[in-house]
Coordinates of C-alpha atoms and ligand atoms in Angstrom, one line a residue:
X248 CA 14.6 4.1 -27.7
X249 CA 13.1 2.1 -29.8
X250 CA 12.6 -1.3 -28.3
X251 CA 9.8 -3.9 -28.1
X252 CA 8.6 -4.8 -24.6
X253 CA 8.7 -8.7 -24.1
X254 CA 5.0 -8.8 -23.0
X255 CA 4.1 -7.7 -26.5
X256 CA 6.6 -10.1 -28.4
X257 CA 4.2 -13.1 -28.6
X258 CA 1.8 -11.6 -31.4
X259 CA 4.5 -10.9 -33.3
X260 CA 5.2 -13.1 -36.4
X261 CA 9.2 -14.2 -36.8
X262 CA 11.6 -11.5 -37.7
X263 CA 13.7 -9.1 -36.3
X264 CA 13.2 -7.5 -33.0
X265 CA 14.8 -5.1 -30.6
X266 CA 14.4 -5.8 -26.8
X267 CA 16.2 -4.3 -24.0
X268 CA 16.6 -4.8 -20.0
X269 CA 18.6 -6.7 -17.7
X270 CA 20.5 -9.8 -17.5
X271 CA 18.8 -12.4 -15.3
X272 CA 20.7 -15.4 -16.1
X273 CA 23.6 -16.6 -18.2
X274 CA 24.2 -20.2 -19.2
X275 CA 27.3 -20.2 -21.1
X276 CA 27.8 -23.6 -22.8
X277 CA 30.4 -24.4 -24.9
X278 CA 28.7 -24.3 -28.3
X279 CA 25.4 -22.3 -27.1
X280 CA 25.1 -19.7 -25.0
X281 CA 21.4 -19.0 -23.1
X282 CA 20.6 -15.4 -21.5
X283 CA 17.3 -14.9 -19.6
X284 CA 16.7 -11.4 -20.5
X285 CA 13.9 -9.4 -18.0
X286 CA 12.1 -5.9 -18.5
X287 CA 9.1 -4.5 -16.6
X288 CA 7.0 -6.3 -18.4
X289 CA 8.2 -10.1 -18.8
X290 CA 11.2 -12.7 -19.4
X291 CA 12.6 -13.7 -22.5
X292 CA 15.0 -16.5 -23.6
X293 CA 17.8 -14.8 -25.9
X294 CA 19.9 -17.6 -27.6
X295 CA 23.6 -17.3 -29.0
X296 CA 25.3 -20.0 -31.4
X297 CA 28.8 -19.4 -29.5
X298 CA 32.2 -18.5 -31.5
X299 CA 35.1 -19.6 -29.5
X300 CA 37.8 -19.0 -31.7
X301 CA 38.6 -17.2 -35.2
X302 CA 40.2 -19.2 -38.1
X303 CA 42.9 -17.2 -39.8
X304 CA 40.5 -16.5 -42.6
X305 CA 37.9 -15.2 -40.4
X306 CA 35.7 -12.3 -41.8
X307 CA 34.0 -9.3 -40.2
X308 CA 30.9 -11.2 -39.2
X309 CA 32.9 -13.9 -37.6
X310 CA 34.7 -11.4 -36.1
X311 CA 31.2 -9.7 -34.4
X312 CA 30.4 -13.1 -33.5
X313 CA 33.3 -13.6 -31.4
X314 CA 32.5 -10.6 -29.9
X315 CA 29.4 -11.1 -28.9
X316 CA 30.4 -14.8 -27.4
X317 CA 32.9 -13.3 -25.0
X318 CA 30.3 -10.3 -24.4
X319 CA 27.8 -12.8 -23.2
X320 CA 30.6 -14.6 -21.2
X321 CA 31.6 -11.3 -19.2
X322 CA 27.5 -10.5 -18.6
X323 CA 27.0 -10.1 -14.6
X324 CA 23.4 -10.3 -13.4
X325 CA 21.7 -7.4 -13.4
X326 CA 23.8 -6.0 -16.2
X327 CA 21.5 -3.7 -18.8
X328 CA 21.5 -4.8 -22.7
X329 CA 19.9 -3.7 -25.4
X330 CA 19.5 -6.9 -27.9
X331 CA 18.7 -7.0 -31.7
X332 CA 17.7 -10.4 -33.1
X333 CA 15.3 -13.1 -34.9
X334 CA 12.4 -13.8 -33.1
X335 CA 11.3 -17.5 -33.3
X336 CA 8.0 -19.0 -32.1
X337 CA 9.2 -22.7 -30.3
X338 CA 6.8 -24.1 -28.0
X339 CA 9.5 -26.5 -26.3
X340 CA 11.2 -23.0 -25.3
X341 CA 9.8 -23.2 -21.6
X342 CA 9.7 -19.3 -20.9
X343 CA 6.7 -18.0 -22.8
X344 CA 7.7 -20.1 -26.1
X345 CA 9.7 -17.7 -27.8
X346 CA 13.5 -17.3 -28.5
X347 CA 15.4 -14.2 -29.7
X348 CA 18.9 -15.2 -31.9
X349 CA 21.1 -12.8 -30.8
X350 CA 22.3 -10.6 -34.0
X351 CA 23.6 -7.4 -32.1
X352 CA 24.2 -7.0 -28.3
X353 CA 25.3 -3.5 -26.4
X354 CA 26.2 -3.5 -22.8
X355 CA 24.3 -0.4 -22.1
X356 CA 25.0 -0.3 -18.1
X357 CA 27.2 -2.7 -16.7
X358 CA 26.4 -4.3 -13.1
X359 CA 29.0 -5.4 -10.5
X360 CA 29.9 -9.3 -10.6
X361 CA 28.8 -9.9 -7.2
X362 CA 24.7 -9.4 -6.4
X363 CA 24.5 -8.2 -3.1
X364 CA 21.1 -10.0 -2.3
X365 CA 19.6 -13.3 -3.4
X366 CA 16.1 -14.7 -3.3
X367 CA 17.1 -16.1 0.1
X368 CA 18.2 -12.8 1.6
X369 CA 16.5 -11.5 4.7
X370 CA 13.8 -9.1 4.6
X371 CA 16.3 -6.6 6.4
X372 CA 19.0 -7.1 3.8
X373 CA 16.4 -7.1 0.8
X374 CA 15.2 -3.5 2.2
X375 CA 19.0 -2.2 2.4
X376 CA 18.9 -2.8 -1.5
X377 CA 15.4 -2.2 -2.1
X378 CA 16.1 -1.0 -6.0
X379 CA 17.1 -4.6 -6.8
X380 CA 14.5 -6.2 -4.8
X381 CA 12.0 -4.5 -6.8
X382 CA 13.1 -5.9 -9.6
X383 CA 11.3 -9.1 -8.4
X384 CA 8.0 -9.7 -10.9
X385 CA 6.0 -10.1 -7.6
X386 CA 7.3 -6.6 -6.2
X387 CA 6.6 -4.5 -9.6
X388 CA 3.2 -6.4 -9.0
X389 CA 2.5 -5.1 -5.9
X390 CA 2.9 -1.5 -7.1
X391 CA 0.9 -2.1 -9.9
X392 CA -2.0 -3.2 -8.1
X393 CA -1.4 -0.1 -5.9
X394 CA -1.7 2.2 -8.7
X395 CA -4.8 0.1 -9.9
X396 CA -6.5 0.4 -6.5
X397 CA -5.8 3.8 -6.0
X398 CA -6.9 4.7 -9.3
X399 CA -10.2 3.1 -9.0
X400 CA -10.7 5.0 -5.3
X401 CA -10.1 8.4 -6.9
X402 CA -12.2 7.3 -10.0
X403 CA -15.3 6.3 -7.2
X404 CA -15.0 9.6 -5.6
X405 CA -14.7 11.9 -8.9
X406 CA -17.6 10.2 -10.0
X407 CA -19.3 11.1 -6.8
X408 CA -18.5 14.6 -6.5
X409 CA -15.6 14.3 -3.9
X410 CA -13.0 17.2 -4.0
X411 CA -9.4 15.7 -3.7
X412 CA -7.3 18.0 -1.3
X413 CA -3.9 18.0 -0.1
X414 CA -3.4 18.9 3.6
X415 CA -0.5 20.2 5.1
X416 CA 2.1 18.0 6.8
X417 CA 3.5 20.3 9.0
X418 CA 1.6 21.0 12.0
X419 CA 1.8 23.3 15.0
X420 CA -0.2 20.6 17.1
X421 CA -1.0 16.8 17.3
X422 CA -4.1 15.6 15.7
X423 CA -3.8 12.1 17.1
X424 CA -2.2 10.6 20.2
X425 CA 0.5 13.2 21.6
X426 CA 2.5 9.9 22.3
X427 CA 3.3 9.3 18.9
X428 CA 4.2 12.7 17.4
X429 CA 7.6 14.0 15.8
X430 CA 8.5 17.2 16.4
X431 CA 10.8 19.4 14.5
X432 CA 12.6 22.6 14.8
X433 CA 10.8 25.1 12.7
X434 CA 12.8 28.7 12.6
X435 CA 12.5 29.9 16.2
X436 CA 9.6 27.6 17.7
X437 CA 8.7 23.4 16.8
X438 CA 6.4 22.1 14.3
X439 CA 5.3 18.5 14.4
X440 CA 4.6 16.4 11.4
X441 CA 1.4 15.2 10.8
X442 CA 0.1 12.2 12.2
X443 CA -3.3 12.6 10.1
X444 CA -5.5 15.0 8.4
X445 CA -8.0 14.4 10.6
X446 CA -8.4 18.4 11.0
X447 CA -8.0 19.8 7.9
X448 CA -10.2 17.2 6.2
X449 CA -13.0 18.1 8.7
X450 CA -12.0 21.8 8.2
X451 CA -13.4 21.2 4.7
X452 CA -17.2 20.4 5.9
X453 CA -17.8 23.9 7.2
X454 CA -16.1 25.3 4.6
X455 CA -18.8 24.1 2.4
X456 CA -17.1 21.7 0.4
X457 CA -19.1 18.4 1.3
X458 CA -17.2 15.6 0.3
X459 CA -13.3 15.5 0.2
X460 CA -10.6 13.0 0.4
X461 CA -6.6 13.2 0.2
X462 CA -4.2 10.1 -0.4
X463 CA -1.0 11.3 1.3
X464 CA 1.7 10.7 4.0
X465 CA 1.1 10.6 7.2
X466 CA 4.0 10.4 10.4
X467 CA 3.8 8.4 13.5
X468 CA 6.6 8.5 16.1
X469 CA 5.7 4.8 17.1
X470 CA 8.9 3.0 18.3
X471 CA 7.5 -0.4 17.5
X472 CA 8.6 -3.0 15.2
X473 CA 5.2 -4.7 14.4
X474 CA 4.8 -6.1 10.7
X475 CA 2.0 -3.4 10.4
X476 CA 3.4 -0.5 11.7
X477 CA 5.5 2.2 10.1
X478 CA 6.5 5.5 11.1
X479 CA 5.7 7.1 7.8
X480 CA 2.4 5.5 6.2
X481 CA 0.4 6.3 3.2
X482 CA -3.5 7.2 4.9
X483 CA -6.2 7.0 2.6
X484 CA -9.0 9.3 4.2
X485 CA -12.0 10.6 3.3
X486 CA -14.7 13.0 4.9
X487 CA -18.3 14.3 4.0
X488 CA -21.5 15.9 5.5
X489 CA -24.7 15.4 5.9
X490 CA -24.4 11.9 7.6
X491 CA -26.8 10.8 10.0
X492 CA -24.5 8.3 11.9
X493 CA -21.3 6.6 11.1
X494 CA -23.8 3.9 9.3
X495 CA -23.4 6.3 6.4
X496 CA -19.5 6.2 6.6
X497 CA -19.4 2.7 6.8
X498 CA -22.1 2.4 3.7
X499 CA -19.3 4.6 1.7
X500 CA -16.9 2.8 2.5
X501 CA -17.7 -0.5 1.7
X502 CA -18.9 0.3 -1.7
X503 CA -15.8 2.2 -2.2
X504 CA -13.7 -1.1 -1.4
X505 CA -16.2 -3.0 -3.4
X506 CA -15.6 -1.0 -6.6
X507 CA -11.7 -0.6 -6.1
X508 CA -11.3 -4.7 -5.2
X509 CA -13.2 -5.1 -8.6
X510 CA -11.1 -2.9 -10.7
X511 CA -7.8 -5.3 -9.1
X512 CA -9.8 -8.4 -9.6
X513 CA -10.4 -7.7 -13.4
X514 CA -7.0 -6.2 -13.9
X515 CA -4.5 -8.4 -12.0
X516 CA -6.5 -11.2 -10.7
X517 CA -5.0 -13.8 -12.7
X518 CA -1.4 -12.6 -11.9
X519 CA -2.1 -12.3 -8.1
X520 CA -3.0 -15.9 -8.2
X521 CA 0.2 -16.9 -10.4
X522 CA 2.4 -15.2 -7.9
X523 CA 0.9 -14.8 -4.7
X524 CA -1.5 -18.0 -5.1
X525 CA -4.4 -15.8 -3.6
X526 CA -7.9 -16.0 -5.4
X527 CA -8.7 -12.6 -4.8
X528 CA -12.9 -12.1 -4.7
X529 CA -14.9 -9.0 -4.7
X530 CA -16.3 -8.5 -1.1
X531 CA -19.7 -8.8 -0.9
X532 CA -22.2 -6.4 0.4
X533 CA -23.0 -5.1 3.1
X534 CA -20.1 -6.0 5.1
X535 CA -20.9 -8.1 8.5
X536 CA -21.3 -5.4 11.5
X537 CA -20.4 -6.5 14.9
X538 CA -20.3 -4.0 18.0
X539 CA -17.2 -4.3 20.1
X540 CA -18.8 -5.7 23.2
X541 CA -20.4 -8.9 21.2
X542 CA -16.9 -8.7 19.3
X543 CA -15.1 -9.7 22.6
X544 CA -17.9 -12.2 23.8
X545 CA -17.2 -14.0 20.5
X546 CA -13.6 -14.0 21.4
X547 CA -14.0 -15.0 24.5
X548 CA -16.2 -17.9 23.6
X549 CA -13.4 -19.2 21.4
X550 CA -11.2 -19.3 24.4
X551 CA -9.2 -16.5 24.3
X552 CA -9.3 -13.5 26.9
X553 CA -7.9 -10.3 25.4
X554 CA -4.9 -9.6 27.9
X555 CA -5.9 -5.5 27.3
X556 CA -7.4 -3.4 30.1
X557 CA -8.4 -0.5 28.3
X558 CA -11.2 -2.6 26.4
X559 CA -9.9 -2.5 22.7
X560 CA -9.4 -5.7 20.9
X561 CA -5.3 -7.0 20.5
X562 CA -3.8 -8.4 17.4
X563 CA -4.9 -11.9 18.4
X564 CA -8.5 -11.0 19.1
X565 CA -8.7 -9.4 15.5
X566 CA -7.1 -12.4 13.8
X567 CA -9.8 -14.7 15.8
X568 CA -12.7 -12.3 15.4
X569 CA -11.9 -12.1 11.8
X570 CA -11.8 -16.3 11.6
X571 CA -15.2 -16.5 13.6
X572 CA -16.6 -14.1 10.8
X573 CA -15.1 -15.8 7.9
X574 CA -16.7 -19.1 9.4
X575 CA -19.7 -17.8 10.0
X576 CA -20.4 -15.2 7.5
X577 CA -17.8 -16.4 4.9
X578 CA -16.5 -12.3 4.8
X579 CA -13.1 -11.3 5.0
X580 CA -14.2 -8.2 6.0
X581 CA -15.9 -7.2 9.4
X582 CA -17.1 -3.5 10.4
X583 CA -16.3 -3.5 14.6
X584 CA -18.9 -0.7 16.0
X585 CA -19.7 1.2 18.6
X586 CA -16.4 2.0 20.6
X587 CA -16.2 2.7 24.3
X588 CA -15.4 6.2 24.3
X589 CA -12.3 5.6 26.6
X590 CA -10.3 4.5 23.8
X591 CA -11.5 6.6 20.9
X592 CA -10.2 10.1 20.3
X593 CA -12.0 13.2 21.6
X594 CA -13.7 14.3 18.4
X595 CA -15.7 10.8 17.8
X596 CA -19.4 11.6 18.6
X597 CA -20.8 9.5 21.1
X598 CA -24.1 7.9 21.3
X599 CA -27.0 10.1 22.3
X600 CA -28.1 9.0 25.8
X601 CA -24.9 6.6 26.2
X602 CA -21.8 8.8 26.4
X603 CA -19.9 5.6 27.0
X604 CA -19.8 4.4 23.5
X605 CA -19.1 6.3 20.3
X606 CA -20.6 6.4 16.5
X607 CA -17.4 4.8 15.3
X608 CA -16.0 1.7 14.1
X609 CA -12.6 -0.3 13.0
X610 CA -12.5 -2.1 9.7
X611 CA -11.0 -5.4 9.9
X612 CA -9.6 -7.0 6.8
X613 CA -8.1 -11.2 6.9
X614 CA -7.8 -10.4 10.8
X615 CA -6.0 -7.0 10.8
X616 CA -7.3 -3.4 11.1
X617 CA -7.0 -1.4 8.0
X618 CA -9.5 1.5 9.1
X619 CA -10.9 3.6 11.8
X620 CA -13.8 5.8 11.1
X621 CA -16.5 7.8 12.8
X622 CA -19.0 10.3 13.0
X623 CA -17.7 13.8 14.3
X624 CA -18.7 15.6 17.5
X625 CA -20.2 19.0 15.8
X626 CA -21.7 20.5 18.8
X627 CA -18.6 22.9 20.0
X628 CA -19.2 22.8 23.8
X629 CA -19.5 19.0 23.9
X630 CA -16.7 19.1 21.8
X631 CA -14.4 21.1 24.1
X632 CA -15.8 19.1 27.2
X633 CA -14.5 16.0 25.4
X634 CA -11.0 17.4 24.8
X635 CA -10.9 18.3 28.6
X636 CA -11.8 14.9 29.2
X637 CA -8.8 13.5 27.5
X638 CA -6.6 15.7 29.2
X639 CA -6.2 18.3 26.0
X640 CA -6.3 22.1 26.6
X641 CA -8.8 23.7 24.4
X642 CA -6.8 26.6 24.6
X643 CA -4.4 24.9 22.2
X644 CA -6.8 23.8 20.0
X645 CA -8.5 26.8 19.3
X646 CA -7.8 26.8 15.2
X647 CA -9.6 23.4 15.3
X648 CA -12.7 24.5 17.4
X649 CA -13.1 28.0 15.7
X650 CA -14.5 25.6 12.6
X651 CA -17.3 24.5 14.7
X652 CA -18.2 28.2 15.5
X653 CA -19.8 29.5 12.3
X654 CA -22.1 26.9 11.0
X655 CA -20.9 23.2 10.8
X656 CA -23.0 20.3 9.1
X657 CA -22.9 17.1 10.6
X658 CA -20.3 14.9 9.0
X659 CA -17.8 12.0 9.5
X660 CA -15.2 10.0 7.6
X661 CA -12.4 7.4 7.7
X662 CA -9.0 6.7 7.5
X663 CA -7.4 3.8 5.7
X664 CA -4.0 2.6 5.5
X665 CA -2.6 1.8 2.1
X666 CA 0.1 -1.1 2.9
X667 CA -2.2 -2.5 5.2
X668 CA -4.9 -3.0 2.6
X669 CA -2.2 -4.5 -0.3
X670 CA -0.3 -6.9 2.7
X671 CA -3.6 -8.6 3.5
X672 CA -4.6 -8.7 0.3
X673 CA -1.9 -10.4 -0.7
X674 CA -1.1 -12.3 1.8
X675 CA 2.0 -11.1 2.6
X676 CA 3.7 -11.2 6.1
X677 CA 4.8 -7.1 6.4
X678 CA 4.0 -3.7 5.4
X679 CA 7.4 -3.6 4.4
X680 CA 6.7 -5.6 1.4
X681 CA 4.2 -3.4 0.1
X682 CA 5.5 0.1 1.2
X683 CA 7.8 1.2 -1.9
X684 CA 10.3 2.6 0.6
X685 CA 9.8 1.7 4.3
X686 CA 10.6 3.7 7.3
X687 CA 10.8 2.2 10.8
X688 CA 12.4 3.4 14.0
X689 CA 15.7 2.3 12.7
X690 CA 15.2 2.2 9.3
X691 CA 15.9 5.9 7.4
X692 CA 17.8 4.4 4.5
X693 CA 17.6 3.8 1.4
Ligands
AMO741 P1 -5.8 5.6 13.2 O1 -4.6 5.9 13.8 O2 -6.6 4.5 13.1 O3 -7.1 6.5 12.6 O4 -5.2 5.2 11.4 C1 -6.0 5.0 10.3 C2 -5.2 3.7 9.8 O5 -4.1 4.3 9.4 C3 -3.1 2.9 9.5 N1 -2.0 3.6 10.1 C4 -0.9 2.9 10.0 N2 -0.3 2.3 9.2 C5 1.1 2.0 9.2 N3 1.7 2.3 10.4 C6 1.3 3.0 11.4 N4 2.0 3.6 12.4 C7 0.1 3.1 11.1 N5 -1.1 4.0 12.3 C8 -2.1 3.9 11.3 C9 -3.9 1.8 9.7 C10 -5.1 2.9 10.6 O6 -6.5 1.9 10.7 N6 -7.6 10.2 11.9 C11 -8.4 8.9 11.9 C12 -8.8 8.4 11.0 C13 -10.3 8.8 10.8 O7 -11.2 9.1 12.1 O8 -10.8 9.5 9.8 C14 -7.0 8.2 12.2 O9 -5.4 8.4 11.8 O10 -4.3 1.5 8.9

């Protein structure tokens, strides 16, 4: 369909143009009508001198003008229209200094008169009507940023010879915690939805791929209703060989994020500031690194006692640690390193000489965890021992343990939640805003 995107009108000379989109507002005055038209690129003021009645000697042009006036009076918010008219540059028009005087108007698809959501609707109601909610320019911007962000990640990895893999989302076992596992009928038996590509991205290491990445859905049967948990989320995963320690993983991770933030700031920095009021900057390297034990001391010195007994930070602890890092180092990111083995999965490598600590990290961004990474245990006897210690039956993990029996390089990697990064980047309150269609314990629709 021939049409000009609204964002491309500004440089055009005065003259006839065709635009198409949905009706945002109609101001139906006695002598003149104004319509704000929106498309995926912007908003535009349309104007029509109203023809309210016809004289007895009315000609075709006047009859057409009356039809347009009546059509405009009947336009409901959201109706899709195509308009041809005269483009005029006029600095007095607040909306971009442009106006199109309607010559032809085609109602392409009508909207029902009552819009089910308004600007002040609750988040839950907006999610019920997500396709209408997504018409907000802020929402479209989120997913443009997501596109740029993912593209930059892929470019970074492809430039460094990583291979993109697609691992199965139907699995025969858990890959993370058993507690958060979706079980489903699978012909005569059972299958589980993949909680992460953990085992299969590791498999690529003995397979000789060396460096892999995947951006794909992950599923967690997590009954919580927090702002940062979903039952299905997009996980950004990388895994690579011949590392000395988790330090190599962090070095790649921070460089990757700096590259992706550079792309987002360059392409969307101004819009982000205009629509979200956030002055986004590219993080400097290296990101600060703080061992977990020291993180606890910092939080405690700030007057907060983390209530958890397992030794992990809680969300308030993460917020306070990030605030300290921001104040001390001026940084939005922090790697919390050297987690205790008690709170890490069996596949994390432990410190040489101190089995109580792991070669692992969490990455916090603006006060919230966005990522977990680690060096993996690749010595099969140690791996079996660590699995047993966590109450796992090595027999159930045979297919995974086999990866380590035929030669495997030392390796490591990380998983990062896409929606969390976007939420924290834009200062939004929930990953429901940065997930195209959110899935939670009570949300399977739309
Ligand atoms: P982890 O379980 O910490 O580690 O998950 C990695 C990252 O994924 C995101 N995430 C979630 N996002 C939304 N809703 C959820 N329910 C949810 N659960 C996790 C978070 C988190 O930091 N296999 C390891 C990673 C690795 O070591 O490579 C793993 O899955 O941003």
